[in-house]
mmCIF file of C-alpha atoms and ligand atoms in Angstrom:
data_model
loop_
_atom_site.group_PDB
_atom_site.id
_atom_site.type_symbol
_atom_site.label_atom_id
_atom_site.label_comp_id
_atom_site.label_asym_id
_atom_site.label_seq_id
_atom_site.Cartn_x
_atom_site.Cartn_y
_atom_site.Cartn_z
ATOM 1 C CA MET A 218 10.392 -15.147 -27.019
ATOM 2 C CA GLU A 219 11.964 -12.085 -25.318
ATOM 3 C CA LEU A 220 9.899 -9.790 -23.093
ATOM 4 C CA GLN A 221 9.727 -7.076 -25.762
ATOM 5 C CA ASP A 222 8.123 -9.588 -28.144
ATOM 6 C CA ILE A 223 5.830 -11.121 -25.534
ATOM 7 C CA ASN A 224 4.713 -7.547 -24.822
ATOM 8 C CA LYS A 225 3.185 -7.352 -28.317
ATOM 9 C CA VAL A 226 0.767 -10.229 -27.735
ATOM 10 C CA PRO A 227 -1.663 -11.312 -24.996
ATOM 11 C CA HIS A 228 0.201 -13.150 -22.267
ATOM 12 C CA ARG A 229 -0.015 -13.871 -18.571
ATOM 13 C CA ARG A 230 2.453 -13.128 -15.812
ATOM 14 C CA PHE A 231 2.990 -14.938 -12.524
ATOM 15 C CA ASN A 232 2.951 -13.172 -9.161
ATOM 16 C CA PRO A 233 5.286 -15.203 -6.911
ATOM 17 C CA LEU A 234 4.037 -13.408 -3.768
ATOM 18 C CA THR A 235 0.388 -14.419 -4.191
ATOM 19 C CA ARG A 236 1.049 -17.290 -6.623
ATOM 20 C CA GLU A 237 -1.664 -15.949 -8.931
ATOM 21 C CA TRP A 238 -1.597 -14.957 -12.597
ATOM 22 C CA VAL A 239 -2.438 -11.638 -14.253
ATOM 23 C CA LEU A 240 -3.518 -11.429 -17.900
ATOM 24 C CA VAL A 241 -1.720 -8.716 -19.926
ATOM 25 C CA SER A 242 -3.307 -7.471 -23.182
ATOM 26 C CA PRO A 243 -0.954 -4.754 -24.485
ATOM 27 C CA HIS A 244 -2.644 -4.510 -27.900
ATOM 28 C CA ARG A 245 -5.807 -3.268 -26.183
ATOM 29 C CA THR A 246 -4.569 0.131 -24.987
ATOM 30 C CA GLN A 247 -6.251 1.923 -27.888
ATOM 31 C CA ARG A 248 -9.762 0.763 -27.035
ATOM 32 C CA PRO A 249 -12.323 3.589 -26.750
ATOM 33 C CA TRP A 250 -13.833 4.540 -23.392
ATOM 34 C CA GLN A 251 -17.414 5.779 -23.154
ATOM 35 C CA GLY A 252 -18.024 4.671 -19.579
ATOM 36 C CA GLN A 253 -17.877 6.385 -16.218
ATOM 37 C CA VAL A 254 -15.649 9.430 -15.939
ATOM 38 C CA GLU A 255 -14.685 10.624 -12.446
ATOM 39 C CA ARG A 256 -14.673 14.244 -11.395
ATOM 40 C CA ALA A 257 -11.102 15.517 -11.155
ATOM 41 C CA ALA A 258 -10.562 16.231 -7.442
ATOM 42 C CA VAL A 259 -9.731 19.872 -6.823
ATOM 43 C CA SER A 260 -7.226 20.603 -4.079
ATOM 44 C CA SER A 261 -8.571 23.605 -2.269
ATOM 45 C CA ALA A 262 -8.279 22.248 1.274
ATOM 46 C CA PRO A 263 -7.633 24.837 3.986
ATOM 47 C CA LYS A 264 -4.757 24.445 6.485
ATOM 48 C CA TYR A 265 -7.322 24.009 9.251
ATOM 49 C CA ASP A 266 -10.941 22.924 8.866
ATOM 50 C CA PRO A 267 -13.242 23.642 11.858
ATOM 51 C CA ASN A 268 -15.494 20.743 10.718
ATOM 52 C CA CYS A 269 -12.715 18.149 10.381
ATOM 53 C CA TYR A 270 -12.755 15.262 12.892
ATOM 54 C CA LEU A 271 -8.977 15.000 12.710
ATOM 55 C CA CYS A 272 -7.777 18.627 12.964
ATOM 56 C CA PRO A 273 -6.124 19.736 16.265
ATOM 57 C CA GLY A 274 -8.521 20.766 19.038
ATOM 58 C CA ASN A 275 -11.643 19.569 17.181
ATOM 59 C CA ALA A 276 -14.336 17.207 18.478
ATOM 60 C CA ARG A 277 -14.357 13.758 16.886
ATOM 61 C CA ALA A 278 -17.450 11.884 15.670
ATOM 62 C CA GLY A 279 -17.270 9.572 18.694
ATOM 63 C CA GLY A 280 -17.442 12.491 21.165
ATOM 64 C CA ALA A 281 -13.744 12.654 22.169
ATOM 65 C CA ARG A 282 -11.781 15.857 21.490
ATOM 66 C CA ASN A 283 -8.372 15.952 19.779
ATOM 67 C CA PRO A 284 -5.577 17.610 21.774
ATOM 68 C CA PRO A 285 -4.029 20.716 20.155
ATOM 69 C CA TYR A 286 -1.321 18.465 18.627
ATOM 70 C CA SER A 287 1.585 19.969 16.697
ATOM 71 C CA SER A 288 3.173 16.888 15.087
ATOM 72 C CA THR A 289 1.389 13.503 14.866
ATOM 73 C CA LEU A 290 -1.662 12.162 16.700
ATOM 74 C CA VAL A 291 -2.500 8.510 17.455
ATOM 75 C CA PHE A 292 -5.870 7.408 18.857
ATOM 76 C CA THR A 293 -7.984 4.259 19.017
ATOM 77 C CA ASN A 294 -10.522 4.295 16.181
ATOM 78 C CA ASP A 295 -13.867 5.525 17.544
ATOM 79 C CA PHE A 296 -15.607 3.013 15.258
ATOM 80 C CA ALA A 297 -13.065 0.204 15.527
ATOM 81 C CA ALA A 298 -13.672 -2.952 13.482
ATOM 82 C CA LEU A 299 -11.895 -4.984 16.180
ATOM 83 C CA ARG A 300 -12.018 -5.037 19.978
ATOM 84 C CA PRO A 301 -9.456 -6.428 22.415
ATOM 85 C CA ASP A 302 -11.851 -7.850 24.988
ATOM 86 C CA ILE A 303 -13.349 -10.821 23.113
ATOM 87 C CA PRO A 304 -13.371 -14.271 24.752
ATOM 88 C CA HIS A 305 -12.269 -17.003 22.323
ATOM 89 C CA ALA A 306 -14.947 -19.128 20.652
ATOM 90 C CA ARG A 307 -15.077 -21.243 17.496
ATOM 91 C CA ASN A 308 -18.065 -22.893 15.841
ATOM 92 C CA ASP A 309 -18.531 -25.493 13.146
ATOM 93 C CA GLU A 310 -22.298 -25.411 12.784
ATOM 94 C CA GLY A 311 -23.454 -28.815 11.550
ATOM 95 C CA GLY A 312 -19.937 -30.322 11.830
ATOM 96 C CA ARG A 313 -19.216 -30.463 8.078
ATOM 97 C CA GLU A 314 -16.822 -27.502 7.839
ATOM 98 C CA LEU A 315 -19.405 -25.487 5.895
ATOM 99 C CA PHE A 316 -20.445 -22.973 8.568
ATOM 100 C CA ILE A 317 -17.207 -22.200 10.383
ATOM 101 C CA SER A 318 -16.859 -19.043 12.462
ATOM 102 C CA GLU A 319 -14.552 -17.857 15.210
ATOM 103 C CA THR A 320 -14.089 -14.762 17.338
ATOM 104 C CA GLU A 321 -11.351 -12.294 16.404
ATOM 105 C CA ALA A 322 -9.716 -9.999 18.971
ATOM 106 C CA GLY A 323 -7.713 -6.932 18.025
ATOM 107 C CA THR A 324 -7.562 -3.170 17.973
ATOM 108 C CA CYS A 325 -7.678 -0.361 15.381
ATOM 109 C CA ARG A 326 -5.835 2.919 15.584
ATOM 110 C CA VAL A 327 -5.830 6.085 13.523
ATOM 111 C CA VAL A 328 -2.593 8.056 12.964
ATOM 112 C CA CYS A 329 -2.804 11.685 11.829
ATOM 113 C CA PHE A 330 0.366 12.536 9.909
ATOM 114 C CA SER A 331 0.317 16.269 10.573
ATOM 115 C CA PRO A 332 -1.775 18.985 12.206
ATOM 116 C CA ARG A 333 -2.095 20.517 8.725
ATOM 117 C CA HIS A 334 -5.387 19.554 7.095
ATOM 118 C CA ASP A 335 -4.120 20.281 3.567
ATOM 119 C CA LEU A 336 -0.859 18.313 3.456
ATOM 120 C CA THR A 337 -0.440 14.881 1.905
ATOM 121 C CA LEU A 338 2.712 12.729 2.203
ATOM 122 C CA SER A 339 3.763 14.200 -1.150
ATOM 123 C CA ARG A 340 3.772 17.717 0.266
ATOM 124 C CA MET A 341 5.150 17.056 3.748
ATOM 125 C CA LYS A 342 8.807 17.624 4.663
ATOM 126 C CA VAL A 343 10.956 14.474 4.623
ATOM 127 C CA ASP A 344 11.755 15.017 8.333
ATOM 128 C CA ASP A 345 8.047 15.123 9.152
ATOM 129 C CA ILE A 346 7.425 11.909 7.196
ATOM 130 C CA ALA A 347 10.286 10.371 9.202
ATOM 131 C CA THR A 348 8.375 11.320 12.362
ATOM 132 C CA VAL A 349 5.331 9.451 11.017
ATOM 133 C CA ILE A 350 7.532 6.393 10.364
ATOM 134 C CA ASP A 351 8.793 6.642 13.931
ATOM 135 C CA VAL A 352 5.152 6.422 15.065
ATOM 136 C CA TRP A 353 4.600 3.341 12.853
ATOM 137 C CA ARG A 354 7.737 1.758 14.323
ATOM 138 C CA ARG A 355 6.594 2.472 17.895
ATOM 139 C CA GLU A 356 3.029 1.311 17.285
ATOM 140 C CA CYS A 357 4.215 -1.917 15.649
ATOM 141 C CA GLU A 358 6.501 -2.528 18.634
ATOM 142 C CA GLU A 359 3.768 -1.803 21.182
ATOM 143 C CA LEU A 360 0.959 -3.672 19.409
ATOM 144 C CA GLY A 361 3.328 -6.502 18.490
ATOM 145 C CA SER A 362 4.179 -7.089 22.147
ATOM 146 C CA LEU A 363 0.517 -7.667 23.099
ATOM 147 C CA PRO A 364 0.074 -11.403 23.705
ATOM 148 C CA TYR A 365 -3.158 -11.698 21.681
ATOM 149 C CA ILE A 366 -1.844 -9.906 18.553
ATOM 150 C CA SER A 367 -0.340 -11.879 15.635
ATOM 151 C CA TYR A 368 -0.268 -9.312 12.858
ATOM 152 C CA VAL A 369 -0.042 -5.508 12.547
ATOM 153 C CA GLN A 370 -1.333 -3.936 9.318
ATOM 154 C CA VAL A 371 -0.383 -0.305 8.579
ATOM 155 C CA PHE A 372 -2.323 1.158 5.635
ATOM 156 C CA GLU A 373 -3.430 4.425 4.076
ATOM 157 C CA ASN A 374 -6.509 5.071 1.936
ATOM 158 C CA ARG A 375 -6.070 8.287 0.060
ATOM 159 C CA GLY A 376 -8.723 10.106 -1.916
ATOM 160 C CA GLU A 377 -12.493 9.885 -2.189
ATOM 161 C CA MET A 378 -12.122 7.384 -5.028
ATOM 162 C CA MET A 379 -10.617 4.925 -2.533
ATOM 163 C CA GLY A 380 -13.363 5.470 0.021
ATOM 164 C CA CYS A 381 -11.229 7.707 2.217
ATOM 165 C CA SER A 382 -13.628 9.444 4.569
ATOM 166 C CA ASN A 383 -11.532 12.511 5.345
ATOM 167 C CA PRO A 384 -8.885 14.489 3.392
ATOM 168 C CA HIS A 385 -6.874 15.184 6.572
ATOM 169 C CA PRO A 386 -3.639 13.167 6.067
ATOM 170 C CA HIS A 387 -3.900 10.006 8.133
ATOM 171 C CA CYS A 388 -3.463 6.255 8.052
ATOM 172 C CA GLN A 389 -4.869 3.373 9.997
ATOM 173 C CA ILE A 390 -3.302 0.530 11.940
ATOM 174 C CA TRP A 391 -5.283 -2.635 12.513
ATOM 175 C CA ALA A 392 -3.759 -5.287 14.749
ATOM 176 C CA ASN A 393 -5.349 -8.665 15.172
ATOM 177 C CA GLN A 394 -5.241 -12.111 16.609
ATOM 178 C CA THR A 395 -4.826 -14.018 13.344
ATOM 179 C CA ILE A 396 -2.716 -13.385 10.233
ATOM 180 C CA PRO A 397 -5.045 -11.933 7.565
ATOM 181 C CA ASN A 398 -5.421 -13.470 4.059
ATOM 182 C CA GLU A 399 -2.946 -11.353 2.046
ATOM 183 C CA PRO A 400 0.060 -11.542 4.397
ATOM 184 C CA ARG A 401 -0.718 -15.228 5.063
ATOM 185 C CA GLN A 402 -0.555 -15.948 1.332
ATOM 186 C CA GLU A 403 2.691 -13.983 0.967
ATOM 187 C CA GLN A 404 4.150 -15.752 3.975
ATOM 188 C CA ASP A 405 3.480 -19.190 2.494
ATOM 189 C CA SER A 406 5.021 -18.077 -0.825
ATOM 190 C CA GLN A 407 8.126 -16.587 0.798
ATOM 191 C CA THR A 408 8.674 -19.671 2.946
ATOM 192 C CA ALA A 409 8.200 -22.050 -0.004
ATOM 193 C CA HIS A 410 10.535 -19.956 -2.176
ATOM 194 C CA ALA A 411 13.259 -19.836 0.499
ATOM 195 C CA LYS A 412 13.044 -23.596 0.932
ATOM 196 C CA LYS A 413 13.238 -24.333 -2.803
ATOM 197 C CA HIS A 414 15.847 -21.733 -3.841
ATOM 198 C CA ASP A 415 17.734 -21.241 -0.575
ATOM 199 C CA ALA A 416 17.323 -17.475 -1.073
ATOM 200 C CA CYS A 417 14.890 -14.744 -0.023
ATOM 201 C CA LEU A 418 12.171 -14.182 -2.648
ATOM 202 C CA LEU A 419 12.250 -10.377 -2.484
ATOM 203 C CA CYS A 420 16.053 -10.075 -2.064
ATOM 204 C CA SER A 421 16.430 -12.043 -5.316
ATOM 205 C CA TYR A 422 13.605 -10.163 -7.026
ATOM 206 C CA ALA A 423 15.060 -6.736 -6.121
ATOM 207 C CA GLU A 424 18.469 -7.810 -7.397
ATOM 208 C CA LEU A 425 17.001 -8.854 -10.779
ATOM 209 C CA GLU A 426 14.865 -5.693 -11.055
ATOM 210 C CA ARG A 427 17.947 -3.540 -10.415
ATOM 211 C CA LYS A 428 19.713 -5.340 -13.267
ATOM 212 C CA ALA A 429 16.733 -5.166 -15.653
ATOM 213 C CA GLU A 430 16.109 -1.444 -14.864
ATOM 214 C CA VAL A 431 12.945 -1.236 -17.029
ATOM 215 C CA ARG A 432 10.462 -1.419 -14.158
ATOM 216 C CA ILE A 433 12.318 0.849 -11.706
ATOM 217 C CA VAL A 434 10.456 4.040 -10.721
ATOM 218 C CA CYS A 435 13.031 5.405 -8.272
ATOM 219 C CA GLU A 436 15.436 4.175 -5.613
ATOM 220 C CA ASN A 437 17.763 5.257 -2.848
ATOM 221 C CA HIS A 438 20.374 3.535 -0.717
ATOM 222 C CA PHE A 439 17.712 1.770 1.380
ATOM 223 C CA PHE A 440 14.651 1.195 -0.817
ATOM 224 C CA LEU A 441 13.726 0.254 -4.387
ATOM 225 C CA ALA A 442 10.389 1.231 -5.996
ATOM 226 C CA VAL A 443 9.247 -0.729 -9.056
ATOM 227 C CA VAL A 444 6.078 -1.312 -11.026
ATOM 228 C CA PRO A 445 6.227 -5.041 -10.333
ATOM 229 C CA PHE A 446 6.486 -7.503 -13.238
ATOM 230 C CA TRP A 447 3.069 -8.900 -12.213
ATOM 231 C CA ALA A 448 1.314 -5.572 -11.417
ATOM 232 C CA VAL A 449 -2.483 -5.670 -11.655
ATOM 233 C CA TRP A 450 -3.302 -1.965 -11.194
ATOM 234 C CA PRO A 451 -2.060 0.288 -14.034
ATOM 235 C CA PHE A 452 0.379 2.308 -11.907
ATOM 236 C CA GLU A 453 0.858 -0.141 -9.050
ATOM 237 C CA ILE A 454 4.156 0.160 -7.146
ATOM 238 C CA LEU A 455 6.008 -2.356 -5.004
ATOM 239 C CA LEU A 456 8.434 -0.771 -2.543
ATOM 240 C CA ILE A 457 11.133 -3.166 -1.310
ATOM 241 C CA SER A 458 13.750 -2.602 1.381
ATOM 242 C CA GLU A 459 17.268 -3.065 0.009
ATOM 243 C CA GLY A 460 18.533 -5.088 2.948
ATOM 244 C CA HIS A 461 16.732 -8.134 4.323
ATOM 245 C CA VAL A 462 14.603 -6.399 6.976
ATOM 246 C CA ARG A 463 11.600 -8.263 8.347
ATOM 247 C CA ASP A 464 9.420 -5.539 9.784
ATOM 248 C CA LEU A 465 8.888 -1.847 10.478
ATOM 249 C CA ARG A 466 10.059 -2.332 14.072
ATOM 250 C CA SER A 467 13.527 -3.278 12.804
ATOM 251 C CA LEU A 468 14.149 -0.111 10.766
ATOM 252 C CA ASP A 469 17.199 1.751 12.045
ATOM 253 C CA ASP A 470 17.361 5.530 11.754
ATOM 254 C CA GLY A 471 19.175 5.418 8.401
ATOM 255 C CA MET A 472 16.489 3.184 6.915
ATOM 256 C CA ARG A 473 13.777 5.328 8.469
ATOM 257 C CA MET A 474 15.136 8.402 6.680
ATOM 258 C CA GLY A 475 15.503 6.351 3.478
ATOM 259 C CA LEU A 476 11.883 5.298 3.711
ATOM 260 C CA ALA A 477 10.748 8.895 4.336
ATOM 261 C CA ASP A 478 12.712 10.038 1.282
ATOM 262 C CA ILE A 479 11.299 7.388 -1.043
ATOM 263 C CA LEU A 480 7.703 7.806 0.202
ATOM 264 C CA LYS A 481 7.865 11.505 -0.628
ATOM 265 C CA ARG A 482 9.351 10.800 -4.058
ATOM 266 C CA ILE A 483 6.821 8.089 -4.979
ATOM 267 C CA THR A 484 3.788 10.133 -3.900
ATOM 268 C CA THR A 485 5.144 13.269 -5.639
ATOM 269 C CA ARG A 486 5.585 11.338 -8.899
ATOM 270 C CA TYR A 487 2.044 9.996 -8.504
ATOM 271 C CA ASP A 488 0.589 13.508 -8.014
ATOM 272 C CA ASN A 489 2.582 14.839 -10.964
ATOM 273 C CA LEU A 490 1.432 12.054 -13.314
ATOM 274 C CA PHE A 491 -2.012 13.620 -13.869
ATOM 275 C CA GLN A 492 -1.437 16.817 -11.829
ATOM 276 C CA ILE A 493 -3.930 15.886 -9.133
ATOM 277 C CA SER A 494 -3.847 14.579 -5.577
ATOM 278 C CA PHE A 495 -3.382 10.966 -6.733
ATOM 279 C CA PRO A 496 -5.687 8.424 -5.028
ATOM 280 C CA TYR A 497 -4.393 5.061 -3.810
ATOM 281 C CA SER A 498 -4.513 2.437 -1.115
ATOM 282 C CA MET A 499 -1.093 1.608 0.242
ATOM 283 C CA GLY A 500 0.142 -0.545 3.071
ATOM 284 C CA PHE A 501 3.096 -2.431 4.489
ATOM 285 C CA HIS A 502 3.488 -6.187 4.587
ATOM 286 C CA GLN A 503 5.789 -7.423 7.304
ATOM 287 C CA ALA A 504 6.597 -10.423 9.469
ATOM 288 C CA PRO A 505 3.824 -11.458 11.855
ATOM 289 C CA VAL A 506 4.280 -10.893 15.585
ATOM 290 C CA ASP A 507 3.017 -14.329 16.600
ATOM 291 C CA GLY A 508 6.209 -15.346 18.402
ATOM 292 C CA GLU A 509 7.702 -17.266 15.447
ATOM 293 C CA PRO A 510 11.095 -16.092 14.030
ATOM 294 C CA HIS A 511 9.912 -15.680 10.368
ATOM 295 C CA PRO A 512 13.388 -15.434 8.765
ATOM 296 C CA ASP A 513 11.871 -15.586 5.239
ATOM 297 C CA TRP A 514 9.796 -12.408 5.606
ATOM 298 C CA HIS A 515 10.987 -9.332 3.693
ATOM 299 C CA LEU A 516 9.429 -5.938 4.530
ATOM 300 C CA HIS A 517 7.701 -4.232 1.590
ATOM 301 C CA ALA A 518 4.830 -1.899 0.737
ATOM 302 C CA HIS A 519 2.204 -2.080 -2.007
ATOM 303 C CA PHE A 520 0.653 0.989 -3.644
ATOM 304 C CA TYR A 521 -2.613 0.221 -5.435
ATOM 305 C CA PRO A 522 -3.864 3.308 -7.321
ATOM 306 C CA PRO A 523 -7.166 3.004 -9.231
ATOM 307 C CA LEU A 524 -6.491 5.513 -12.027
ATOM 308 C CA LEU A 525 -5.912 4.263 -15.547
ATOM 309 C CA ARG A 526 -5.321 6.843 -18.238
ATOM 310 C CA SER A 527 -6.155 10.272 -16.799
ATOM 311 C CA ALA A 528 -7.340 11.998 -13.630
ATOM 312 C CA THR A 529 -10.880 10.964 -14.449
ATOM 313 C CA VAL A 530 -10.785 7.457 -15.953
ATOM 314 C CA ARG A 531 -10.324 4.677 -13.432
ATOM 315 C CA LYS A 532 -9.770 0.982 -13.781
ATOM 316 C CA PHE A 533 -12.682 -1.206 -12.722
ATOM 317 C CA MET A 534 -11.966 -4.637 -11.274
ATOM 318 C CA VAL A 535 -15.180 -6.168 -12.586
ATOM 319 C CA GLY A 536 -16.444 -8.808 -14.995
ATOM 320 C CA TYR A 537 -13.625 -11.148 -16.016
ATOM 321 C CA GLU A 538 -11.506 -9.861 -13.144
ATOM 322 C CA MET A 539 -14.107 -10.696 -10.502
ATOM 323 C CA LEU A 540 -14.944 -14.028 -12.040
ATOM 324 C CA ALA A 541 -11.734 -15.290 -13.598
ATOM 325 C CA SER A 542 -8.450 -13.382 -13.326
ATOM 326 C CA PRO A 543 -7.148 -9.800 -13.111
ATOM 327 C CA GLN A 544 -6.225 -8.232 -16.443
ATOM 328 C CA ARG A 545 -4.326 -5.139 -17.570
ATOM 329 C CA ASP A 546 -3.708 -3.362 -20.877
ATOM 330 C CA ILE A 547 -0.761 -0.954 -20.397
ATOM 331 C CA THR A 548 2.345 -3.037 -19.626
ATOM 332 C CA PRO A 549 4.180 -2.628 -16.294
ATOM 333 C CA GLU A 550 7.275 -1.525 -18.270
ATOM 334 C CA LEU A 551 5.333 1.280 -19.957
ATOM 335 C CA ALA A 552 3.735 2.367 -16.658
ATOM 336 C CA ALA A 553 7.190 2.433 -14.997
ATOM 337 C CA SER A 554 8.637 4.530 -17.804
ATOM 338 C CA ARG A 555 5.732 7.029 -17.506
ATOM 339 C CA LEU A 556 6.353 7.308 -13.755
ATOM 340 C CA ARG A 557 10.113 7.614 -14.287
ATOM 341 C CA GLN A 558 9.550 10.543 -16.644
ATOM 342 C CA THR A 559 7.555 12.517 -14.047
ATOM 343 C CA SER A 560 9.328 15.094 -11.903
ATOM 344 C CA GLU A 561 10.157 14.726 -8.215
ATOM 345 C CA VAL A 562 9.231 18.371 -7.611
ATOM 346 C CA HIS A 563 5.539 18.580 -6.765
ATOM 347 C CA TYR A 564 3.521 20.534 -9.336
ATOM 348 C CA LEU A 565 2.008 22.677 -6.558
ATOM 349 C CA ASP A 566 5.458 23.522 -5.189
ATOM 350 C CA ARG A 567 6.917 24.746 -8.485
ATOM 351 C CA THR A 568 7.634 28.424 -8.659
HETATM 352 P P1 H2U B 228 -10.335 6.278 6.225
HETATM 353 O O1 H2U B 228 -8.847 6.150 6.426
HETATM 354 O O2 H2U B 228 -10.876 5.211 5.329
HETATM 355 O O3 H2U B 228 -10.731 7.656 5.828
HETATM 356 O O4 H2U B 228 -11.004 6.059 7.653
HETATM 357 C C1 H2U B 228 -10.826 6.979 8.720
HETATM 358 C C2 H2U B 228 -11.086 6.261 10.023
HETATM 359 O O5 H2U B 228 -11.187 7.224 11.060
HETATM 360 C C3 H2U B 228 -12.361 5.457 10.002
HETATM 361 O O6 H2U B 228 -12.034 4.113 10.262
HETATM 362 C C4 H2U B 228 -12.165 6.807 11.979
HETATM 363 C C5 H2U B 228 -13.180 6.045 11.131
HETATM 364 O O7 H2U B 228 -13.822 5.061 11.888
HETATM 365 N N1 H2U B 228 -12.706 7.959 12.659
HETATM 366 C C6 H2U B 228 -12.660 8.012 14.032
HETATM 367 O O8 H2U B 228 -12.194 7.070 14.677
HETATM 368 N N2 H2U B 228 -13.154 9.116 14.673
HETATM 369 C C7 H2U B 228 -13.712 10.181 14.037
HETATM 370 O O9 H2U B 228 -14.138 11.127 14.663
HETATM 371 C C8 H2U B 228 -13.822 10.177 12.570
HETATM 372 C C9 H2U B 228 -13.259 9.021 11.845
HETATM 373 ZN ZN1 ZN B 229 -8.310 18.302 9.359
#
């Protein structure tokens, strides 16, 4: 059966990065919705908010005061989930591997993208986004060279719906002693794939997606954005570097500009889809900094947006998804074509 035929019936798709399955039920897109409806977020943020913890010159919740910064600002999270100064300890209470715990050292940083309280990545200048990427590159280099750090996670929560505490454009960087679950899983998959096929998993995948075209959202010389074949979230995007680059530290200036360009285009398309500031969690997956060479690792980013069919109806990962397997109705091909049809000029910037 060809994909267009499989897309008419319930089927499941394999995610080679996590080695998990997603159930796709395309016939279900017409089902009625009488459940929770979110408030559409209104974008009336001022350029500067005297009560914002992240605006230039303001006092933060932890007592520190932000400098009057004019570009980006990096600081150690005042309520960091990780601390560097933890002596190592491991327990196996009872000795039967049922109550295992161990200490975890690390650090958490916050990066403000801009002094402007009202700008999101979608509305920033490409050059200013490139400055943010330069900060990511530097932070990954600095944190990666600390002897007790094995992995650096750069991520952004955007929008109240994703639990973002503050509309001021910012992301977080958590660096820790061990490799967390998601990148660990992807690492095992990439290594196993390289061994079996003698090729990089994401290099091969990007090549096939470029040929197939149906799941491409947008691309440039350096990056390819697709709704992945195995997407779980309705408008999920996987952003893959064109060349085999392992981490953010290794981006040269050409790739940095390419990444800035594609980040602006993806987030603009997202905002234009329902004409709102589109909520999502996004983050980069990259090679660990644990001293191993990691030749199989391919730098990429995941965008996980919660919205389903409008600005106010979100997807809930509950019930069957919590207990059995993730499931989606709208096919990744349809979601990609909807995103492809949206403009790359932000609706707020149109004259
Ligand atoms: P979100 O990206 O989920 O909005 O989180 C913002 C982070 O900023 C959060 O981890 C930190 C919070 O601890 N923060 C500070 O470090 N200082 C502040 O004054 C406010 C928020
Ligand atoms: Zn602010």
